[in-house]
Amino acid sequence: MSKFQERQQAIANGSHALVIGSGIAGLLAARVLLNHFEHITVVERDSLPEQPQPRPGVPQSVQSHGLLVRGQRILEQLFPGLSAELIATGAISVDWSADILYFSPMGTAPRCASDLITSMCSRNLLEWAIRSRLTGYDPRSDKPEAYRLQILEATQVKKLLTDERKSRVIGVQLRDRDNSQLEELTADLIVDASGRNSSLPKWLEELGYPAPSETVIDASLGYTTRWYERPTDLQADWKMLFVFPKPPHEPRCGVLSLVEGDSPAGTLRERWLLSLYSFGRDYPPTDEVGFLEFARTLRSPILYEAVKNAKPLSPVYSYRRTENRLRHYEQSKLPEGIVALGDAVFAFNPYYGQGMTAAALSALVLDRCLHQRWKKSQNASIGFGQHFQKQLARSLKTPWQSATRSDRAWLTSEDSMTTTRKPNKMILFLRQYVEQVMLLSMDCPEAHRTMIEMYHMVKPPIAFFQPNIAAKVLIQAWQKKTKPPLFLQDYEPSITARR
Ligand SMILES: Cc1cc2nc3c(=O)[nH]c(=O)nc-3n(C[C@H](O)[C@H](O)[C@H](O)COP(=O)(O)OP(=O)(O)OC[C@H]3O[C@@H](n4cnc5c(N)ncnc54)[C@H](O)[C@@H]3O)c2cc1C
């Protein structure tokens, strides 16, 4: 009997949900599905490493991955104690207000202790820790979850199976990587979490449904990362260094972050990840000399000074698929029995570090929609997929707007392929107001904290207008009578590309 036939037998009695992809979005979706289905199967085309290591299906995993505070809080809600486990495994506790030196276009921000804390680690460690929690560490464990959830690794989903009328997806066709035979597995709900290169649009077209329209906003960011040994003799009062770009003419930027060491195999207690970025096709070089030279040309040479004598532990890894890409499933006609989330729907420019937090928020939306569905009658489940995709689009509207608005500052008219359109007075006012808050945050810890809270999705953008900040902004504008340097370009190209 094949592993698929065994699984089909195991799920014969009881409801079954199947997740395509065991990236962060797939794992978190699987976690909330445990609240609603008796059996969960996660199908992953990679063989999964036993230790925190890179794998081919997520080539971005060697790049720096910072989790936002909101994301960390959701992970803790889904897996109580996970943050402490990460720290015990070597992750570094980082207070985003106290432990980080930010070099922004307006200056250097103040630092003070806060509760805006995350466990900084590599993406490899984070994914491994979540996966370990989800599978109960030991498949033979007596934890009920270990029996209810199974990851079918080295298995690729090839297409969707539907009922005769093609109105409901009832399963998937699978291929075991070690055996080219195609087999089938049925499920009551399928969640596509197969990432930026998801085949769902193609599968839908094969079934006679339209592929979703897409919005693509591409600031042509180059993302490069190199791993270093942290010098043991270095005395530093920071755990991360950020050097920001300054639109529209200084696109180069970078971040140096402290992450876990290389145990259990190695001896390093801590390592550094240096990521260098630039917008507008100014791609950082991947050769030894060119990479360091690029670091020296940032608006502050502090990253270069920190790493110039540090011992590299890896080659320079480069990644260029960084466009913001939104597949509008919320506007599409979908068969029943399937939903999509994570990068498969909202793929963000990774520079803003929102992807994993967006995946965590998506899992909560799925949980909420499934709770609502079970409360209603059976018939109410008709239209569940569309209901979920609309709720998802609503929940990720703010991070999407924030990433794409910032990226517009880097778009050339060639990128946008369209005419330039003047923003209205309200947008101009908002931009100038935000610039004033940024300026204020250089001297005012409260404004700085609010900026961090917004960036980390802990507070909504309206927090910029809370009375104590608005009053200080007014006083600042009146006292200095100066306009801050224009941070965003005063045009707004239309960048929507419809398929
Ligand atoms: C360079 C870079 C840096 C980033 N930095 C950050 C950061 O600092 N902070 C942050 O929050 N986010 C960051 N992200 C984004 C983050 O990696 C993702 O948004 C997040 O992990 C959610 O991805 P996902 O799980 O939807 O997809 P993925 O991580 O791409 O996972 C998809 C999974 O599906 C599997 N799969 C695909 N097709 C099939 C199939 N047909 N059958 C079976 N399995 C399949 C793949 O093997 C893979 O395991 C970064 C991304 C990039 C590219």
Coordinates of C-alpha atoms and ligand atoms in Angstrom, one line a residue:
M1 CA 0.0 0.0 0.0
S2 CA 1.4 3.5 -0.9
K3 CA 1.7 6.2 1.6
F4 CA -1.2 8.0 -0.1
Q5 CA -3.4 5.0 0.2
E6 CA -2.5 4.7 3.8
R7 CA -3.4 8.3 4.4
Q8 CA -6.6 7.9 2.5
Q9 CA -7.5 5.0 4.8
A10 CA -6.5 7.0 7.9
I11 CA -8.8 9.9 7.0
A12 CA -11.8 7.8 6.0
N13 CA -13.7 8.5 9.1
G14 CA -13.9 12.2 9.9
S15 CA -13.4 15.6 8.2
H16 CA -10.2 16.2 6.4
A17 CA -8.4 19.4 5.4
L18 CA -5.3 19.4 3.1
V19 CA -2.7 22.2 2.9
I20 CA -0.4 22.6 -0.1
G21 CA 3.0 23.7 1.1
S22 CA 4.7 23.6 4.5
G23 CA 6.2 27.1 4.5
I24 CA 5.3 29.5 7.3
A25 CA 1.8 30.1 5.8
G26 CA 1.1 26.4 5.3
L27 CA 2.2 25.5 8.9
L28 CA 0.1 28.2 10.5
A29 CA -2.9 27.4 8.4
A30 CA -2.5 23.7 9.5
R31 CA -2.4 24.8 13.1
V32 CA -5.8 26.6 13.0
L33 CA -7.3 23.8 10.9
L34 CA -6.7 21.5 13.8
N35 CA -9.5 23.6 15.6
H36 CA -12.0 22.6 12.9
F37 CA -11.1 19.3 11.1
E38 CA -10.4 15.9 12.5
H39 CA -7.5 15.2 10.1
I40 CA -5.0 17.6 8.5
T41 CA -2.6 16.7 5.8
V42 CA 0.2 19.1 4.8
V43 CA 1.7 18.2 1.4
E44 CA 5.2 19.4 0.8
R45 CA 7.3 18.8 -2.3
D46 CA 10.6 19.1 -0.4
S47 CA 12.2 16.5 1.9
L48 CA 12.2 18.3 5.3
P49 CA 15.4 18.6 7.2
E50 CA 15.6 17.3 10.7
Q51 CA 17.6 20.3 11.9
P52 CA 17.1 24.0 11.1
Q53 CA 18.6 24.1 7.6
P54 CA 17.8 25.6 4.2
R55 CA 15.8 23.6 1.7
P56 CA 15.2 24.1 -2.1
G57 CA 11.5 24.9 -1.9
V58 CA 12.1 28.1 0.0
P59 CA 15.2 29.6 -1.6
Q60 CA 14.6 32.8 0.4
S61 CA 15.3 31.0 3.7
V62 CA 19.0 31.9 3.6
Q63 CA 18.1 35.6 3.5
S64 CA 17.4 37.7 6.7
H65 CA 13.9 37.2 8.0
G66 CA 12.7 39.5 10.8
L67 CA 9.4 38.7 12.4
L68 CA 7.3 41.7 13.3
V69 CA 6.0 42.1 16.8
R70 CA 2.4 41.4 15.7
G71 CA 3.5 38.2 14.0
Q72 CA 5.4 37.1 17.1
R73 CA 2.3 37.7 19.3
I74 CA 0.1 35.6 17.0
L75 CA 2.7 32.8 16.9
E76 CA 2.7 32.8 20.7
Q77 CA -1.1 32.7 20.7
L78 CA -1.1 29.7 18.4
F79 CA 1.8 28.0 20.0
P80 CA 2.1 29.1 23.7
G81 CA 5.7 29.1 24.9
L82 CA 7.2 29.2 21.3
S83 CA 9.1 32.4 22.0
A84 CA 10.8 30.9 25.0
E85 CA 11.6 27.8 23.1
L86 CA 13.2 29.9 20.3
I87 CA 15.3 31.7 22.8
A88 CA 16.4 28.4 24.4
T89 CA 17.4 27.2 21.0
G90 CA 19.7 30.3 20.5
A91 CA 17.4 33.0 19.1
I92 CA 18.2 36.5 20.3
S93 CA 15.6 38.6 22.2
V94 CA 15.4 42.0 20.5
D95 CA 13.6 45.0 21.9
W96 CA 12.8 47.0 18.7
S97 CA 13.0 50.3 20.6
A98 CA 16.1 49.7 22.8
D99 CA 18.3 47.2 21.0
I100 CA 18.4 48.7 17.5
L101 CA 20.3 51.6 15.9
Y102 CA 18.3 53.1 13.1
F103 CA 19.9 55.5 10.7
S104 CA 17.0 57.1 9.0
P105 CA 17.0 59.9 6.4
M106 CA 16.0 62.2 9.3
G107 CA 18.8 61.2 11.6
T108 CA 19.3 58.6 14.4
A109 CA 16.3 57.6 16.5
P110 CA 16.2 57.6 20.3
R111 CA 16.4 54.3 22.1
C112 CA 14.5 53.3 25.2
A113 CA 13.1 50.0 26.7
S114 CA 9.8 48.8 25.5
D115 CA 7.6 45.7 25.2
L116 CA 8.1 45.6 21.5
I117 CA 10.1 42.4 21.6
T118 CA 10.7 39.5 19.2
S119 CA 12.9 36.5 19.1
M120 CA 15.4 37.2 16.3
C121 CA 16.5 34.1 14.4
S122 CA 17.0 32.7 11.0
R123 CA 14.0 31.7 8.9
N124 CA 15.4 28.1 9.0
L125 CA 15.1 28.0 12.8
L126 CA 11.7 29.7 13.0
E127 CA 10.2 27.3 10.4
W128 CA 11.8 24.3 12.1
A129 CA 10.5 25.3 15.5
I130 CA 6.9 25.8 14.2
R131 CA 7.0 22.5 12.3
S132 CA 8.4 20.7 15.4
R133 CA 5.6 22.1 17.6
L134 CA 3.0 21.2 15.0
T135 CA 4.0 17.6 14.5
G136 CA 4.4 17.1 18.3
Y137 CA 8.1 16.5 17.9
D138 CA 7.7 12.7 17.7
P139 CA 5.3 11.1 15.3
R140 CA 4.9 8.2 17.8
S141 CA 4.1 10.7 20.6
D142 CA 0.8 10.2 22.5
K143 CA -0.2 13.8 21.7
P144 CA -3.4 13.6 19.8
E145 CA -2.3 16.2 17.3
A146 CA 0.6 14.0 16.1
Y147 CA -2.0 11.5 14.9
R148 CA -4.4 14.0 13.5
L149 CA -1.8 15.9 11.5
Q150 CA 0.6 14.4 9.0
I151 CA 3.1 16.1 6.7
L152 CA 3.5 14.2 3.4
E153 CA 7.0 15.4 2.4
A154 CA 8.8 14.8 -0.9
T155 CA 5.3 15.0 -2.5
Q156 CA 4.1 17.4 -5.1
V157 CA 0.5 18.4 -5.8
K158 CA 0.0 18.2 -9.5
K159 CA -3.6 19.3 -10.0
L160 CA -7.0 19.7 -8.4
L161 CA -9.8 17.0 -8.5
T162 CA -13.4 18.2 -8.7
D163 CA -16.9 16.8 -8.6
E164 CA -18.6 16.1 -12.0
R165 CA -20.0 19.6 -12.3
K166 CA -16.6 21.1 -11.5
S167 CA -18.3 23.2 -8.9
R168 CA -16.4 21.8 -5.9
V169 CA -12.8 20.7 -5.4
I170 CA -12.8 17.3 -3.7
G171 CA -9.1 16.5 -3.6
V172 CA -5.7 16.7 -5.3
Q173 CA -3.6 14.6 -7.6
L174 CA -0.2 13.9 -6.0
R175 CA 3.2 12.6 -7.1
D176 CA 5.7 11.1 -4.7
R177 CA 9.1 12.4 -5.7
D178 CA 10.7 9.0 -5.3
N179 CA 8.1 7.3 -7.5
S180 CA 6.7 9.0 -10.5
Q181 CA 3.3 7.4 -10.1
L182 CA 0.3 9.8 -9.8
E183 CA -2.2 9.1 -7.0
E184 CA -5.1 10.9 -5.4
L185 CA -6.2 12.1 -2.0
T186 CA -9.6 13.5 -1.1
A187 CA -10.3 16.4 1.3
D188 CA -13.2 18.5 2.4
L189 CA -11.2 21.7 2.3
I190 CA -7.9 22.5 0.4
V191 CA -5.7 25.4 1.4
D192 CA -3.2 26.6 -1.2
A193 CA -0.2 27.9 0.7
S194 CA 2.3 27.1 -2.0
G195 CA 4.0 30.5 -2.2
R196 CA 4.7 33.2 -4.7
N197 CA 4.9 30.6 -7.6
S198 CA 1.6 29.0 -6.8
S199 CA 0.1 26.9 -9.6
L200 CA -3.5 27.7 -8.5
P201 CA -4.2 30.2 -11.3
K202 CA -3.1 27.6 -13.8
W203 CA -5.1 24.8 -12.2
L204 CA -8.2 27.0 -12.1
E205 CA -7.9 27.8 -15.8
E206 CA -7.6 24.0 -16.5
L207 CA -10.9 23.6 -14.8
G208 CA -12.5 26.4 -16.8
Y209 CA -12.4 29.1 -14.2
P210 CA -10.7 32.4 -14.9
A211 CA -7.3 33.0 -13.3
P212 CA -7.4 35.9 -10.8
S213 CA -6.4 39.3 -11.9
E214 CA -3.2 40.6 -10.4
T215 CA -1.8 43.8 -9.2
V216 CA 2.0 44.0 -9.4
I217 CA 4.1 46.8 -8.0
D218 CA 7.7 46.2 -8.6
A219 CA 10.3 48.6 -7.2
S220 CA 13.1 46.3 -8.6
L221 CA 14.7 45.6 -5.3
G222 CA 17.8 43.5 -5.1
Y223 CA 18.1 41.5 -1.8
T224 CA 21.5 40.0 -0.9
T225 CA 22.6 38.3 2.4
R226 CA 25.8 37.0 3.7
W227 CA 26.3 35.1 7.0
Y228 CA 29.3 36.1 9.3
E229 CA 30.9 35.0 12.5
R230 CA 30.2 37.6 15.1
P231 CA 33.6 38.9 16.3
T232 CA 33.8 37.7 20.0
D233 CA 35.8 40.8 21.0
L234 CA 33.2 43.2 19.7
Q235 CA 31.7 45.5 22.3
A236 CA 28.4 46.7 21.0
D237 CA 25.3 48.1 22.7
W238 CA 23.0 47.1 19.7
K239 CA 21.7 43.9 18.4
M240 CA 20.7 45.2 15.0
L241 CA 21.8 48.1 12.8
F242 CA 19.5 49.5 10.1
V243 CA 20.7 52.0 7.5
F244 CA 17.7 53.3 5.6
P245 CA 17.6 54.6 2.0
K246 CA 16.5 58.2 1.1
P247 CA 14.1 58.4 -1.8
P248 CA 14.3 59.3 -4.5
H249 CA 18.1 59.4 -5.1
E250 CA 19.7 57.3 -2.5
P251 CA 18.3 53.8 -2.9
R252 CA 21.0 51.8 -1.0
C253 CA 20.3 50.4 2.4
G254 CA 21.1 47.5 4.7
V255 CA 20.6 45.7 8.0
L256 CA 23.0 43.7 10.2
S257 CA 21.2 41.4 12.6
L258 CA 22.3 39.0 15.3
V259 CA 20.9 35.5 15.0
E260 CA 21.4 32.1 16.6
G261 CA 24.7 30.3 16.4
D262 CA 25.3 27.1 14.5
S263 CA 24.7 24.5 17.2
P264 CA 24.2 21.6 17.7
A265 CA 26.7 20.9 14.8
G266 CA 29.0 23.9 15.4
T267 CA 30.4 26.0 18.2
L268 CA 29.3 29.5 17.4
R269 CA 27.0 31.1 20.0
E270 CA 25.8 33.8 17.7
R271 CA 26.1 34.7 14.0
W272 CA 25.5 37.9 12.0
L273 CA 23.4 38.2 8.9
L274 CA 24.3 41.2 6.7
S275 CA 21.6 42.0 4.2
L276 CA 22.2 44.7 1.6
Y277 CA 19.4 46.0 -0.6
S278 CA 18.8 48.6 -3.3
F279 CA 15.8 49.8 -5.2
G280 CA 15.4 50.5 -8.9
R281 CA 17.6 47.7 -10.4
D282 CA 20.7 48.9 -8.5
Y283 CA 21.4 45.3 -7.6
P284 CA 24.1 44.7 -4.9
P285 CA 27.0 42.6 -6.3
T286 CA 27.5 39.0 -5.1
D287 CA 31.3 38.9 -5.3
E288 CA 33.3 39.3 -2.1
V289 CA 34.9 42.7 -2.9
G290 CA 31.9 44.2 -4.6
F291 CA 29.5 43.2 -1.8
L292 CA 31.7 44.9 0.9
E293 CA 32.3 47.9 -1.3
F294 CA 28.5 48.2 -1.7
A295 CA 28.2 48.2 2.1
R296 CA 30.7 51.1 2.3
T297 CA 28.6 53.2 -0.1
L298 CA 25.4 53.2 2.1
R299 CA 24.3 56.5 3.6
S300 CA 26.3 55.5 6.7
P301 CA 29.4 53.2 6.5
I302 CA 28.6 51.7 9.9
L303 CA 27.6 48.3 8.4
Y304 CA 30.8 48.2 6.5
E305 CA 32.9 49.1 9.5
A306 CA 31.2 46.4 11.6
V307 CA 31.8 43.5 9.1
K308 CA 34.9 44.5 7.2
N309 CA 37.1 42.3 9.4
A310 CA 34.5 39.7 10.3
K311 CA 34.8 36.1 9.1
P312 CA 32.3 35.2 6.4
L313 CA 30.5 31.9 6.9
S314 CA 28.7 31.7 3.6
P315 CA 28.7 33.0 0.0
V316 CA 26.7 36.1 -0.8
Y317 CA 23.1 34.9 -1.6
S318 CA 21.1 37.1 -4.0
Y319 CA 17.3 37.2 -4.5
R320 CA 15.4 39.3 -7.1
R321 CA 11.8 38.1 -7.1
T322 CA 10.8 40.9 -4.8
E323 CA 7.8 42.5 -6.5
N324 CA 4.6 43.1 -4.5
R325 CA 2.1 40.8 -6.2
L326 CA -1.5 40.5 -5.2
R327 CA -3.7 37.8 -6.8
H328 CA -7.3 39.1 -6.5
Y329 CA -9.1 35.9 -5.5
E330 CA -11.5 38.1 -3.6
Q331 CA -12.9 39.3 -6.9
S332 CA -12.7 35.8 -8.6
K333 CA -15.1 33.1 -9.2
L334 CA -13.8 30.1 -7.3
P335 CA -15.0 26.5 -7.0
E336 CA -16.1 25.5 -3.5
G337 CA -13.7 23.6 -1.3
I338 CA -10.5 25.6 -1.9
V339 CA -9.0 28.8 -0.4
A340 CA -5.6 30.4 -0.9
L341 CA -3.4 32.4 1.5
G342 CA 0.2 33.4 2.3
D343 CA 2.5 34.5 -0.6
A344 CA 0.2 32.6 -3.0
V345 CA -2.2 35.5 -2.6
F346 CA -0.3 38.5 -1.0
A347 CA 3.4 38.4 -1.9
F348 CA 5.0 41.5 -0.4
N349 CA 8.3 43.2 -1.2
P350 CA 10.4 41.4 1.4
Y351 CA 12.2 44.6 2.3
Y352 CA 9.3 45.5 4.6
G353 CA 9.5 42.2 6.5
Q354 CA 5.7 41.7 6.5
G355 CA 5.3 38.3 4.8
M356 CA 5.4 36.0 7.8
T357 CA 3.2 38.3 9.9
A358 CA 0.8 38.5 7.0
A359 CA 0.8 34.7 6.9
A360 CA 0.0 34.6 10.7
L361 CA -2.8 37.1 10.2
S362 CA -4.2 35.0 7.4
A363 CA -4.3 31.9 9.6
L364 CA -6.4 33.9 12.2
V365 CA -8.8 35.0 9.4
L366 CA -9.1 31.3 8.3
D367 CA -9.8 30.3 11.9
R368 CA -12.4 33.1 12.3
C369 CA -14.2 32.3 9.1
L370 CA -14.3 28.5 9.9
H371 CA -15.8 29.3 13.3
Q372 CA -18.5 31.4 11.7
R373 CA -19.2 28.7 9.2
W374 CA -19.7 26.0 11.8
K375 CA -22.1 28.2 13.7
K376 CA -24.3 28.5 10.6
S377 CA -26.3 25.8 8.8
Q378 CA -24.7 23.5 6.3
N379 CA -26.1 25.5 3.4
A380 CA -24.2 28.5 4.6
S381 CA -21.0 26.8 3.7
I382 CA -21.8 27.6 0.1
G383 CA -19.6 30.5 -0.8
F384 CA -17.1 29.9 2.0
G385 CA -14.1 30.3 -0.3
Q386 CA -15.2 33.6 -1.6
H387 CA -16.2 34.8 1.9
F388 CA -12.7 33.9 3.2
Q389 CA -10.9 35.6 0.3
K390 CA -12.8 38.8 0.9
Q391 CA -12.1 38.7 4.6
L392 CA -8.4 38.1 3.9
A393 CA -8.2 41.0 1.4
R394 CA -9.8 43.2 4.0
S395 CA -7.4 42.1 6.8
L396 CA -4.3 42.7 4.7
K397 CA -5.3 45.9 3.1
T398 CA -3.2 48.1 5.4
P399 CA 0.1 46.3 5.0
W400 CA -0.4 46.1 1.3
Q401 CA -1.1 49.8 1.0
S402 CA 1.9 50.6 3.2
A403 CA 4.4 48.5 1.2
T404 CA 3.1 49.6 -2.2
R405 CA 2.9 53.3 -1.3
S406 CA 6.4 53.2 -0.1
D407 CA 7.6 51.4 -3.2
R408 CA 5.9 54.0 -5.4
A409 CA 8.7 56.4 -4.3
W410 CA 11.1 54.2 -6.3
L411 CA 9.0 53.6 -9.5
T412 CA 10.1 55.3 -12.6
S413 CA 7.6 56.1 -15.3
E414 CA 9.2 53.2 -17.3
D415 CA 8.3 50.8 -14.4
S416 CA 4.8 52.0 -14.2
M417 CA 4.3 52.0 -18.0
T418 CA 1.7 54.6 -17.5
T419 CA 1.0 58.3 -17.3
T420 CA 1.9 60.2 -14.2
R421 CA -1.0 61.3 -12.1
K422 CA -0.9 64.1 -9.5
P423 CA -1.9 63.0 -6.0
N424 CA -4.8 65.0 -4.5
K425 CA -4.4 67.5 -1.8
M426 CA -5.4 65.1 1.0
I427 CA -2.7 62.6 0.0
L428 CA -0.1 65.4 -0.2
F429 CA -1.2 66.6 3.3
L430 CA -0.9 63.1 4.7
R431 CA 2.5 62.6 3.3
Q432 CA 3.8 65.9 4.7
Y433 CA 2.2 65.0 8.1
V434 CA 3.9 61.6 8.1
E435 CA 7.2 63.3 7.3
Q436 CA 6.7 65.6 10.2
V437 CA 6.0 62.6 12.5
M438 CA 9.2 61.0 11.2
L439 CA 11.1 64.2 12.0
L440 CA 9.5 64.4 15.4
S441 CA 10.5 60.8 16.2
M442 CA 14.2 61.7 16.1
D443 CA 13.7 63.6 19.4
C444 CA 10.5 62.3 20.8
P445 CA 10.6 58.7 22.1
E446 CA 6.8 58.5 22.1
A447 CA 6.6 59.3 18.4
H448 CA 9.4 56.9 17.8
R449 CA 7.5 54.1 19.6
T450 CA 4.4 54.9 17.6
M451 CA 6.3 54.6 14.4
I452 CA 7.6 51.2 15.5
E453 CA 4.2 50.0 16.6
M454 CA 2.7 50.9 13.3
Y455 CA 5.5 49.3 11.3
H456 CA 5.1 46.2 13.4
M457 CA 1.3 46.2 12.8
V458 CA 0.6 46.5 16.5
K459 CA -1.3 49.8 16.0
P460 CA -3.2 51.1 12.9
P461 CA -2.0 54.1 10.9
I462 CA -4.6 56.3 12.6
A463 CA -2.3 56.2 15.7
F464 CA -0.2 58.9 14.0
F465 CA -3.1 61.3 14.7
Q466 CA -3.4 60.6 18.4
P467 CA -3.8 64.0 20.2
N468 CA -0.4 64.0 22.0
I469 CA 1.5 63.3 18.7
A470 CA -0.6 65.6 16.6
A471 CA -0.1 68.5 19.0
K472 CA 3.7 68.0 19.0
V473 CA 3.7 67.8 15.2
L474 CA 1.9 71.2 15.1
I475 CA 4.2 72.8 17.5
Q476 CA 7.2 71.4 15.6
A477 CA 5.9 72.7 12.3
W478 CA 5.2 76.1 13.8
Q479 CA 8.5 76.4 15.7
K480 CA 10.9 75.3 13.0
K481 CA 8.9 76.7 10.2
T482 CA 10.8 74.3 7.9
K483 CA 9.6 71.7 5.7
P484 CA 11.3 68.3 6.1
P485 CA 13.1 67.1 3.0
L486 CA 10.5 65.6 0.7
F487 CA 10.6 61.9 1.4
L488 CA 8.2 60.6 -1.2
Q489 CA 7.9 61.7 -4.8
D490 CA 5.0 64.0 -5.5
Y491 CA 3.5 61.9 -8.2
E492 CA 1.6 58.7 -8.0
P493 CA 1.9 56.5 -11.1
S494 CA -0.9 54.1 -11.8
I495 CA 0.6 50.7 -11.5
T496 CA -2.2 48.2 -11.7
A497 CA -1.5 45.5 -14.3
R498 CA -4.5 43.4 -15.1
R499 CA -4.1 40.0 -16.7
Ligands
LIG1 C1 14.4 37.5 0.1 C2 13.2 37.4 1.0 C3 13.3 37.9 2.3 C4 12.2 37.9 3.2 N1 12.3 38.4 4.4 C5 11.2 38.4 5.2 C6 11.3 39.0 6.5 O1 12.3 39.6 6.9 N2 10.2 39.0 7.3 C7 9.0 38.3 6.9 O2 8.0 38.3 7.6 N3 8.9 37.8 5.6 C8 10.0 37.8 4.8 N4 9.9 37.2 3.6 C9 8.6 36.6 3.2 C10 8.5 35.3 3.7 O3 9.5 34.4 3.3 C11 7.1 34.7 3.2 O4 6.2 35.7 3.1 C12 6.5 33.8 4.3 O5 7.4 32.8 4.6 C13 5.2 33.1 3.8 O6 5.5 32.4 2.7 P1 4.6 31.1 2.3 O7 4.6 30.1 3.3 O8 3.3 31.7 1.8 O9 5.4 30.6 1.0 P2 6.8 29.8 0.9 O10 7.6 30.2 2.0 O11 7.3 30.1 -0.5 O12 6.4 28.3 1.0 C14 5.7 27.6 0.0 C15 5.9 26.1 0.2 O13 5.1 25.4 -0.7 C16 5.8 24.3 -1.3 N5 5.2 24.0 -2.6 C17 5.1 24.8 -3.6 N6 4.4 24.2 -4.6 C18 4.1 23.0 -4.2 C19 3.3 21.9 -4.7 N7 2.8 21.9 -5.9 N8 3.2 20.8 -4.0 C20 3.7 20.7 -2.7 N9 4.4 21.7 -2.1 C21 4.6 22.8 -2.8 C22 7.3 24.9 -1.3 O14 8.2 23.8 -1.4 C23 7.3 25.6 0.0 O15 7.7 24.8 1.0 C24 11.0 37.3 2.7 C25 10.9 36.8 1.4 C26 12.0 36.8 0.6 C27 11.8 36.3 -0.8

